[in-house]
Short mmCIF file of C-alpha atoms in Angstrom, two decimals:
data_model
loop_
_atom_site.label_atom_id
_atom_site.label_comp_id
_atom_site.label_asym_id
_atom_site.label_seq_id
_atom_site.Cartn_x
_atom_site.Cartn_y
_atom_site.Cartn_z
CA UNK A 398 23.84 -24.84 11.70
CA UNK A 399 21.21 -22.34 12.89
CA UNK A 400 18.50 -21.22 10.52
CA UNK A 401 16.96 -17.73 10.56
CA UNK A 402 13.16 -17.57 10.57
CA UNK A 403 12.10 -14.05 9.61
CA UNK A 404 8.52 -13.29 10.65
CA UNK A 405 6.86 -10.27 9.05
CA UNK A 406 4.05 -8.66 11.04
CA UNK A 407 1.68 -6.44 9.04
CA UNK A 408 -0.52 -4.09 11.08
CA UNK A 409 -3.69 -2.43 9.79
CA UNK A 410 -2.91 0.77 11.71
CA UNK A 411 -5.67 2.90 10.21
CA UNK A 412 -8.44 0.47 11.20
CA UNK A 413 -6.98 -0.09 14.68
CA UNK A 414 -7.01 3.66 15.35
CA UNK A 415 -10.58 3.97 13.99
CA UNK A 416 -11.91 1.04 16.08
CA UNK A 417 -9.91 1.38 19.29
CA UNK A 418 -9.04 5.06 19.42
CA UNK A 419 -5.86 6.66 20.62
CA UNK A 420 -4.21 5.59 23.87
CA UNK A 421 -1.40 7.67 25.40
CA UNK A 422 -0.18 5.20 28.06
CA UNK A 423 2.56 2.75 26.94
CA UNK A 424 2.22 0.90 30.28
CA UNK A 425 -1.49 0.20 29.65
CA UNK A 426 -1.77 -0.60 25.93
CA UNK A 427 -5.18 -1.37 24.44
CA UNK A 428 -5.91 -5.02 23.64
CA UNK A 429 -6.75 -5.77 20.00
CA UNK A 430 -9.08 -8.77 20.53
CA UNK A 431 -9.99 -9.33 16.87
CA UNK A 432 -6.39 -9.32 15.67
CA UNK A 433 -7.12 -11.94 12.97
CA UNK A 434 -8.50 -9.17 10.80
CA UNK A 435 -6.05 -6.44 11.79
CA UNK A 436 -2.66 -8.07 12.36
CA UNK A 437 -1.13 -10.62 10.01
CA UNK A 438 2.07 -12.67 10.38
CA UNK A 439 3.92 -14.53 7.66
CA UNK A 440 7.33 -16.06 7.00
CA UNK A 441 9.11 -17.77 4.13
CA UNK A 442 6.96 -20.61 2.79
CA UNK A 443 9.42 -23.35 3.78
CA UNK A 444 9.33 -22.07 7.40
CA UNK A 445 5.53 -22.17 7.74
CA UNK A 446 3.39 -25.18 8.56
CA UNK A 447 -0.19 -24.39 7.54
CA UNK A 448 -1.14 -20.86 6.60
CA UNK A 449 0.02 -17.37 7.55
CA UNK A 450 -2.34 -15.32 9.72
CA UNK A 451 -2.71 -13.79 13.17
CA UNK A 452 -1.26 -17.02 14.60
CA UNK A 453 1.70 -18.83 13.08
CA UNK A 454 3.20 -22.32 13.09
CA UNK A 455 6.84 -22.31 12.07
CA UNK A 456 9.24 -25.11 11.30
CA UNK A 457 12.20 -24.59 13.63
CA UNK A 458 14.77 -26.59 15.57
CA UNK A 459 16.61 -25.79 18.78
CA UNK A 460 19.29 -23.14 18.14
CA UNK A 461 17.35 -21.60 15.21
CA UNK A 462 16.80 -17.85 15.44
CA UNK A 463 13.39 -16.18 15.08
CA UNK A 464 13.26 -12.51 14.08
CA UNK A 465 10.07 -10.44 14.13
CA UNK A 466 9.81 -7.26 12.01
CA UNK A 467 6.75 -5.07 11.68
CA UNK A 468 5.25 -2.81 9.07
CA UNK A 469 1.85 -1.26 8.37
CA UNK A 470 -0.42 -1.61 5.35
CA UNK A 471 0.85 1.79 4.20
CA UNK A 472 4.42 0.40 4.37
CA UNK A 473 5.18 2.98 7.04
CA UNK A 474 4.44 5.95 4.79
CA UNK A 475 1.22 7.18 6.47
CA UNK A 476 1.44 5.15 9.68
CA UNK A 477 4.30 3.29 11.35
CA UNK A 478 4.01 0.48 13.86
CA UNK A 479 6.84 -0.19 16.30
CA UNK A 480 7.01 -3.23 18.58
CA UNK A 481 8.17 -2.16 22.03
CA UNK A 482 7.50 -4.97 24.50
CA UNK A 483 7.39 -8.79 24.47
CA UNK A 484 5.73 -10.79 27.27
CA UNK A 485 5.40 -14.59 27.19
CA UNK A 486 2.36 -15.93 29.04
CA UNK A 487 3.09 -19.62 28.40
CA UNK A 488 5.90 -21.58 26.81
CA UNK A 489 8.53 -19.00 27.80
CA UNK A 490 11.02 -21.83 28.38
CA UNK A 491 10.86 -22.78 24.67
CA UNK A 492 12.73 -19.65 23.54
CA UNK A 493 15.22 -17.33 25.16
CA UNK A 494 13.85 -13.89 26.02
CA UNK A 495 13.42 -11.91 22.77
CA UNK A 496 15.30 -8.68 22.61
CA UNK A 497 15.16 -5.67 20.33
CA UNK A 498 18.04 -5.26 17.89
CA UNK A 499 18.98 -2.40 15.60
CA UNK A 500 21.53 -2.62 12.80
CA UNK A 501 22.55 -0.12 10.14
CA UNK A 502 21.97 -1.39 6.61
CA UNK A 503 22.20 0.03 3.12
CA UNK A 504 18.76 0.13 1.46
CA UNK A 505 18.40 0.49 -2.32
CA UNK A 506 16.18 3.33 -3.59
CA UNK A 507 14.64 3.62 -7.05
CA UNK A 508 16.30 6.24 -9.20
CA UNK A 509 13.57 8.07 -11.15
CA UNK A 510 16.02 9.27 -13.78
CA UNK A 511 17.78 5.94 -14.21
CA UNK A 512 15.57 3.01 -13.07
CA UNK A 513 18.25 0.42 -13.84
CA UNK A 514 20.74 2.04 -11.46
CA UNK A 515 19.16 2.50 -8.03
CA UNK A 516 20.79 4.66 -5.38
CA UNK A 517 21.00 3.66 -1.72
CA UNK A 518 20.66 5.13 1.74
CA UNK A 519 21.81 4.03 5.19
CA UNK A 520 18.96 3.20 7.57
CA UNK A 521 18.50 1.52 10.94
CA UNK A 522 16.82 -1.86 10.59
CA UNK A 523 14.92 -2.80 13.74
CA UNK A 524 13.73 -6.26 14.79
CA UNK A 525 13.10 -8.51 17.80
CA UNK A 526 15.12 -11.71 18.03
CA UNK A 527 15.17 -14.90 20.07
CA UNK A 528 16.75 -18.34 19.90
CA UNK A 529 14.62 -21.49 19.86
CA UNK A 530 15.46 -23.73 22.83
CA UNK A 531 12.91 -26.51 22.21
CA UNK A 532 9.73 -27.21 20.26
CA UNK A 533 6.21 -26.47 21.48
CA UNK A 534 3.79 -23.55 21.63
CA UNK A 535 4.63 -20.08 22.95
CA UNK A 536 1.75 -17.75 23.80
CA UNK A 537 2.90 -14.18 24.07
CA UNK A 538 1.88 -10.54 23.90
CA UNK A 539 3.58 -8.06 21.65
CA UNK A 540 2.93 -4.43 22.52
CA UNK A 541 3.27 -1.91 19.72
CA UNK A 542 2.81 1.78 19.15
CA UNK A 543 1.35 3.47 16.11
CA UNK A 544 2.85 6.73 14.90
CA UNK A 545 1.81 9.02 12.06
CA UNK A 546 4.13 10.04 9.22
CA UNK A 547 5.48 12.98 11.28
CA UNK A 548 6.47 10.68 14.17
CA UNK A 549 3.63 11.71 16.50
CA UNK A 550 2.57 8.82 18.76
CA UNK A 551 -1.08 7.98 18.15
CA UNK A 552 -1.54 5.04 20.50
CA UNK A 553 -0.27 1.93 22.25
CA UNK A 554 -1.80 -1.50 21.64
CA UNK A 555 -1.14 -5.21 22.06
CA UNK A 556 -2.36 -8.56 20.83
CA UNK A 557 -1.86 -12.07 22.11
CA UNK A 558 -0.70 -14.41 19.35
CA UNK A 559 0.99 -17.74 19.72
CA UNK A 560 3.74 -19.28 17.70
CA UNK A 561 3.94 -23.05 17.37
CA UNK A 562 7.49 -24.30 16.94
CA UNK A 563 7.68 -27.68 15.22
CA UNK A 564 10.81 -29.54 14.17
#
């Protein structure tokens, strides 16, 4: 049976904008070379070999599914990061081509008047997904945009992590 490996990507959007400025061209995103301090990936403890960080080693078998979701340090309240392009530079044959998915989910919301009875709202949940075909190391680029709380696009960036897939 396939296992789902959910990878959370946390982006320090404020520092990226301060250090690398704003870039208005999605076809020429700015490289974030020191991503170890600005972009962090983690997954459930039993799916990680080693430690979380800007690179990740996951425990996965062929036919397992990897899902990447992103957020910012402000949890998307001041800044939002959205992944928009995946490019594999090596190991592309180890996974099928990741694709963006969007599903509607019901998200609980705290109820200020009655904290024990939260309300809920329907939202679109967005993630990138691929299927593991074999073990090894995939080096890839994820391009992402940063938007402010009003939805204005502030810039386009990318970093080049790798993900080691070990059975």
